[in-house]
mmCIF file of C-alpha atoms in Angstrom:
data_model
loop_
_atom_site.group_PDB
_atom_site.id
_atom_site.type_symbol
_atom_site.label_atom_id
_atom_site.label_comp_id
_atom_site.label_asym_id
_atom_site.label_seq_id
_atom_site.Cartn_x
_atom_site.Cartn_y
_atom_site.Cartn_z
ATOM 1 C CA MET A 22 17.450 79.797 99.991
ATOM 2 C CA LEU A 23 16.794 83.351 101.111
ATOM 3 C CA VAL A 24 18.610 86.043 99.094
ATOM 4 C CA LEU A 25 19.048 89.405 100.780
ATOM 5 C CA PRO A 26 19.740 92.624 98.894
ATOM 6 C CA LEU A 27 23.315 93.957 98.911
ATOM 7 C CA LEU A 28 23.565 96.989 101.199
ATOM 8 C CA LEU A 29 26.286 99.598 100.658
ATOM 9 C CA PRO A 30 27.923 101.582 103.477
ATOM 10 C CA PRO A 31 26.950 105.251 103.728
ATOM 11 C CA ALA A 32 29.078 107.628 101.649
ATOM 12 C CA PRO A 33 31.526 109.838 103.575
ATOM 13 C CA PRO A 34 30.488 113.480 104.029
ATOM 14 C CA ARG A 35 31.500 115.752 101.149
ATOM 15 C CA SER A 36 33.582 117.994 103.417
ATOM 16 C CA VAL A 37 36.048 115.180 104.258
ATOM 17 C CA THR A 38 39.518 115.700 102.772
ATOM 18 C CA GLY A 39 41.260 113.031 100.673
ATOM 19 C CA GLU A 40 43.635 112.217 103.547
ATOM 20 C CA ALA A 41 40.766 111.816 105.998
ATOM 21 C CA GLN A 42 38.890 109.664 103.461
ATOM 22 C CA ALA A 43 41.917 107.356 103.110
ATOM 23 C CA SER A 44 42.183 107.172 106.885
ATOM 24 C CA GLN A 45 38.472 106.471 107.189
ATOM 25 C CA SER A 46 38.518 103.742 104.565
ATOM 26 C CA ARG A 47 41.547 102.103 106.207
ATOM 27 C CA SER A 48 39.885 101.920 109.620
ATOM 28 C CA SER A 49 36.365 101.189 108.373
ATOM 29 C CA LYS A 50 36.543 97.647 107.105
ATOM 30 C CA LEU A 51 33.045 96.287 107.127
ATOM 31 C CA ARG A 52 31.597 94.617 104.079
ATOM 32 C CA TRP A 53 27.846 94.706 103.886
ATOM 33 C CA LEU A 54 26.770 91.213 102.903
ATOM 34 C CA GLY A 55 23.483 90.398 104.546
ATOM 35 C CA SER A 56 24.706 88.403 107.547
ATOM 36 C CA ALA A 57 26.499 89.560 110.655
ATOM 37 C CA ARG A 58 29.720 88.030 111.931
ATOM 38 C CA ARG A 59 32.092 89.294 114.654
ATOM 39 C CA THR A 60 30.771 92.844 114.465
ATOM 40 C CA GLY A 61 27.314 92.555 115.946
ATOM 41 C CA CYS A 62 26.207 94.957 113.228
ATOM 42 C CA ALA A 63 23.395 93.496 111.157
ATOM 43 C CA GLY A 64 24.378 93.046 107.545
ATOM 44 C CA ALA A 65 28.141 93.509 108.010
ATOM 45 C CA VAL A 66 31.052 91.060 107.932
ATOM 46 C CA ASP A 67 34.460 91.961 109.317
ATOM 47 C CA VAL A 68 37.160 92.007 106.617
ATOM 48 C CA ASP A 69 40.601 90.583 107.415
ATOM 49 C CA GLU A 70 42.940 92.914 105.510
ATOM 50 C CA CYS A 71 45.941 90.940 106.741
ATOM 51 C CA SER A 72 44.917 87.677 105.079
ATOM 52 C CA GLU A 73 43.618 89.508 102.000
ATOM 53 C CA GLY A 74 46.864 91.466 101.628
ATOM 54 C CA THR A 75 45.064 94.808 101.501
ATOM 55 C CA ASP A 76 46.854 96.243 104.545
ATOM 56 C CA ASP A 77 49.563 98.897 104.217
ATOM 57 C CA CYS A 78 51.992 97.403 106.743
ATOM 58 C CA HIS A 79 55.710 97.677 106.023
ATOM 59 C CA ILE A 80 57.442 94.580 104.613
ATOM 60 C CA ASP A 81 59.301 94.237 107.951
ATOM 61 C CA ALA A 82 56.072 94.447 109.986
ATOM 62 C CA ILE A 83 53.454 91.942 111.089
ATOM 63 C CA CYS A 84 49.821 92.672 110.282
ATOM 64 C CA GLN A 85 47.458 91.905 113.167
ATOM 65 C CA ASN A 86 43.724 91.780 112.427
ATOM 66 C CA THR A 87 41.448 93.595 114.885
ATOM 67 C CA PRO A 88 37.677 94.102 114.954
ATOM 68 C CA LYS A 89 36.835 96.755 112.333
ATOM 69 C CA SER A 90 40.530 97.410 111.535
ATOM 70 C CA TYR A 91 44.094 96.061 111.790
ATOM 71 C CA LYS A 92 47.412 96.935 113.440
ATOM 72 C CA CYS A 93 50.915 96.916 111.989
ATOM 73 C CA LEU A 94 53.707 95.920 114.393
ATOM 74 C CA CYS A 95 57.379 96.020 113.419
ATOM 75 C CA LYS A 96 59.058 92.609 113.566
ATOM 76 C CA PRO A 97 61.666 91.908 116.275
ATOM 77 C CA GLY A 98 64.936 93.634 115.367
ATOM 78 C CA TYR A 99 63.078 96.553 113.764
ATOM 79 C CA LYS A 100 61.657 99.788 115.162
ATOM 80 C CA GLY A 101 58.873 102.078 114.000
ATOM 81 C CA GLU A 102 55.109 102.433 114.020
ATOM 82 C CA GLY A 103 54.407 99.493 111.702
ATOM 83 C CA ARG A 104 53.758 101.277 108.446
ATOM 84 C CA GLN A 105 57.408 102.349 108.457
ATOM 85 C CA CYS A 106 59.994 100.045 110.074
ATOM 86 C CA GLU A 107 63.760 100.387 110.182
ATOM 87 C CA ASP A 108 66.474 97.999 111.269
ATOM 88 C CA ILE A 109 67.778 98.364 114.825
ATOM 89 C CA ASP A 110 71.588 98.427 114.732
ATOM 90 C CA GLU A 111 72.431 96.331 117.792
ATOM 91 C CA CYS A 112 76.145 96.960 117.146
ATOM 92 C CA GLU A 113 75.795 100.765 117.171
ATOM 93 C CA ASN A 114 76.574 101.179 120.880
ATOM 94 C CA ASP A 115 80.370 100.838 121.206
ATOM 95 C CA TYR A 116 80.093 100.040 124.922
ATOM 96 C CA TYR A 117 77.519 97.257 124.536
ATOM 97 C CA ASN A 118 78.571 96.089 121.026
ATOM 98 C CA GLY A 119 75.538 93.784 120.755
ATOM 99 C CA GLY A 120 76.896 91.868 123.748
ATOM 100 C CA CYS A 121 79.735 90.547 121.557
ATOM 101 C CA VAL A 122 83.140 90.120 123.172
ATOM 102 C CA HIS A 123 85.092 90.832 119.956
ATOM 103 C CA GLU A 124 83.202 91.998 116.861
ATOM 104 C CA CYS A 125 79.528 92.689 116.181
ATOM 105 C CA ILE A 126 78.129 92.598 112.632
ATOM 106 C CA ASN A 127 74.701 94.132 112.072
ATOM 107 C CA ILE A 128 72.442 92.212 109.671
ATOM 108 C CA PRO A 129 68.832 93.095 108.750
ATOM 109 C CA GLY A 130 66.633 92.452 111.795
ATOM 110 C CA ASN A 131 69.446 90.886 113.785
ATOM 111 C CA TYR A 132 73.192 90.840 114.430
ATOM 112 C CA ARG A 133 76.015 88.324 114.581
ATOM 113 C CA CYS A 134 79.128 88.106 116.747
ATOM 114 C CA THR A 135 82.485 87.116 115.279
ATOM 115 C CA CYS A 136 85.893 86.562 116.819
ATOM 116 C CA PHE A 137 89.391 87.759 116.002
ATOM 117 C CA ASP A 138 91.873 85.356 114.408
ATOM 118 C CA GLY A 139 93.039 82.714 116.864
ATOM 119 C CA PHE A 140 89.656 82.596 118.620
ATOM 120 C CA MET A 141 86.383 80.799 117.966
ATOM 121 C CA LEU A 142 82.829 81.730 118.873
ATOM 122 C CA ALA A 143 81.520 80.030 122.022
ATOM 123 C CA HIS A 144 78.168 78.215 122.046
ATOM 124 C CA ASP A 145 76.493 81.257 123.633
ATOM 125 C CA GLY A 146 77.107 83.165 120.382
ATOM 126 C CA HIS A 147 78.731 86.115 122.194
ATOM 127 C CA ASN A 148 81.956 85.006 123.885
ATOM 128 C CA CYS A 149 85.173 84.009 122.145
ATOM 129 C CA LEU A 150 87.371 81.096 123.141
ATOM 130 C CA ASP A 151 91.072 80.768 122.453
ATOM 131 C CA VAL A 152 91.945 78.217 119.765
ATOM 132 C CA ASP A 153 94.857 75.988 120.779
ATOM 133 C CA GLU A 154 96.791 75.936 117.494
ATOM 134 C CA CYS A 155 99.318 73.546 119.043
ATOM 135 C CA GLN A 156 96.771 70.712 119.071
ATOM 136 C CA ASP A 157 96.754 70.613 115.267
ATOM 137 C CA ASN A 158 100.073 69.292 113.877
ATOM 138 C CA ASN A 159 102.008 70.908 116.751
ATOM 139 C CA GLY A 160 101.096 74.318 115.249
ATOM 140 C CA GLY A 161 103.512 73.598 112.405
ATOM 141 C CA CYS A 162 106.413 73.893 114.846
ATOM 142 C CA GLN A 163 109.333 71.526 114.353
ATOM 143 C CA GLN A 164 109.986 71.030 118.068
ATOM 144 C CA ILE A 165 107.961 72.881 120.742
ATOM 145 C CA CYS A 166 104.636 74.698 120.310
ATOM 146 C CA VAL A 167 103.455 77.093 123.038
ATOM 147 C CA ASN A 168 99.831 78.244 122.865
ATOM 148 C CA THR A 169 99.200 81.914 123.660
ATOM 149 C CA MET A 170 95.927 83.881 123.760
ATOM 150 C CA GLY A 171 94.823 84.124 120.137
ATOM 151 C CA SER A 172 98.049 82.752 118.748
ATOM 152 C CA TYR A 173 101.010 80.445 119.379
ATOM 153 C CA GLU A 174 104.781 80.491 119.168
ATOM 154 C CA CYS A 175 107.380 77.923 118.277
ATOM 155 C CA GLN A 176 110.385 77.265 120.490
ATOM 156 C CA CYS A 177 113.404 75.027 120.188
ATOM 157 C CA HIS A 178 115.137 72.583 122.523
ATOM 158 C CA SER A 179 118.460 73.514 124.091
ATOM 159 C CA GLY A 180 121.232 73.579 121.511
ATOM 160 C CA PHE A 181 118.883 74.789 118.717
ATOM 161 C CA PHE A 182 117.649 78.202 117.621
ATOM 162 C CA LEU A 183 114.534 79.251 115.750
ATOM 163 C CA SER A 184 115.022 80.004 112.056
ATOM 164 C CA ASP A 185 113.621 83.075 110.265
ATOM 165 C CA ASN A 186 110.452 81.171 109.280
ATOM 166 C CA GLN A 187 109.608 80.972 113.027
ATOM 167 C CA HIS A 188 108.820 77.221 112.759
ATOM 168 C CA THR A 189 112.046 75.364 112.000
ATOM 169 C CA CYS A 190 114.819 74.788 114.535
ATOM 170 C CA ILE A 191 118.481 74.924 113.483
ATOM 171 C CA HIS A 192 121.249 73.127 115.413
ATOM 172 C CA ARG A 193 123.802 75.486 116.937
ATOM 173 C CA SER A 194 127.306 74.715 115.809
ATOM 174 C CA ASN A 195 130.213 75.784 117.975
#
């Protein structure tokens, strides 16, 4: 087995500021090990900061390894340059409202549509469909249930009137 001496990278020039040094060390990611891999530079091996967890990507970013460096890309639903990412509020635009017909609720990295009472969310996740309350126990109406958009109303047969509870019918007496 052939053992090669460990070579160290050249030291940065003394005139480099601390910020430039940090920038240099972040983009210069070669480890000098004695065999070359991916870099074509004898004695250097490319380091994968992403898999090692030594990157400085934001928690809501994806680290992407590149030759001699790495990139930080904000995850879908977030905006920024990768080292700083912030949630995109899809509900912010009152006109678009996240594409929701009724209500839009912003959640981290995404959004959710909800519907007003008397409606249910359609399979597309954006539109709202009227719930026919009359299909379930006649809407609680004693005699006639009439479905309306987002609600229902009880009615009575001829000779009856609707009581104060809006569900029970009372016989008219002459």
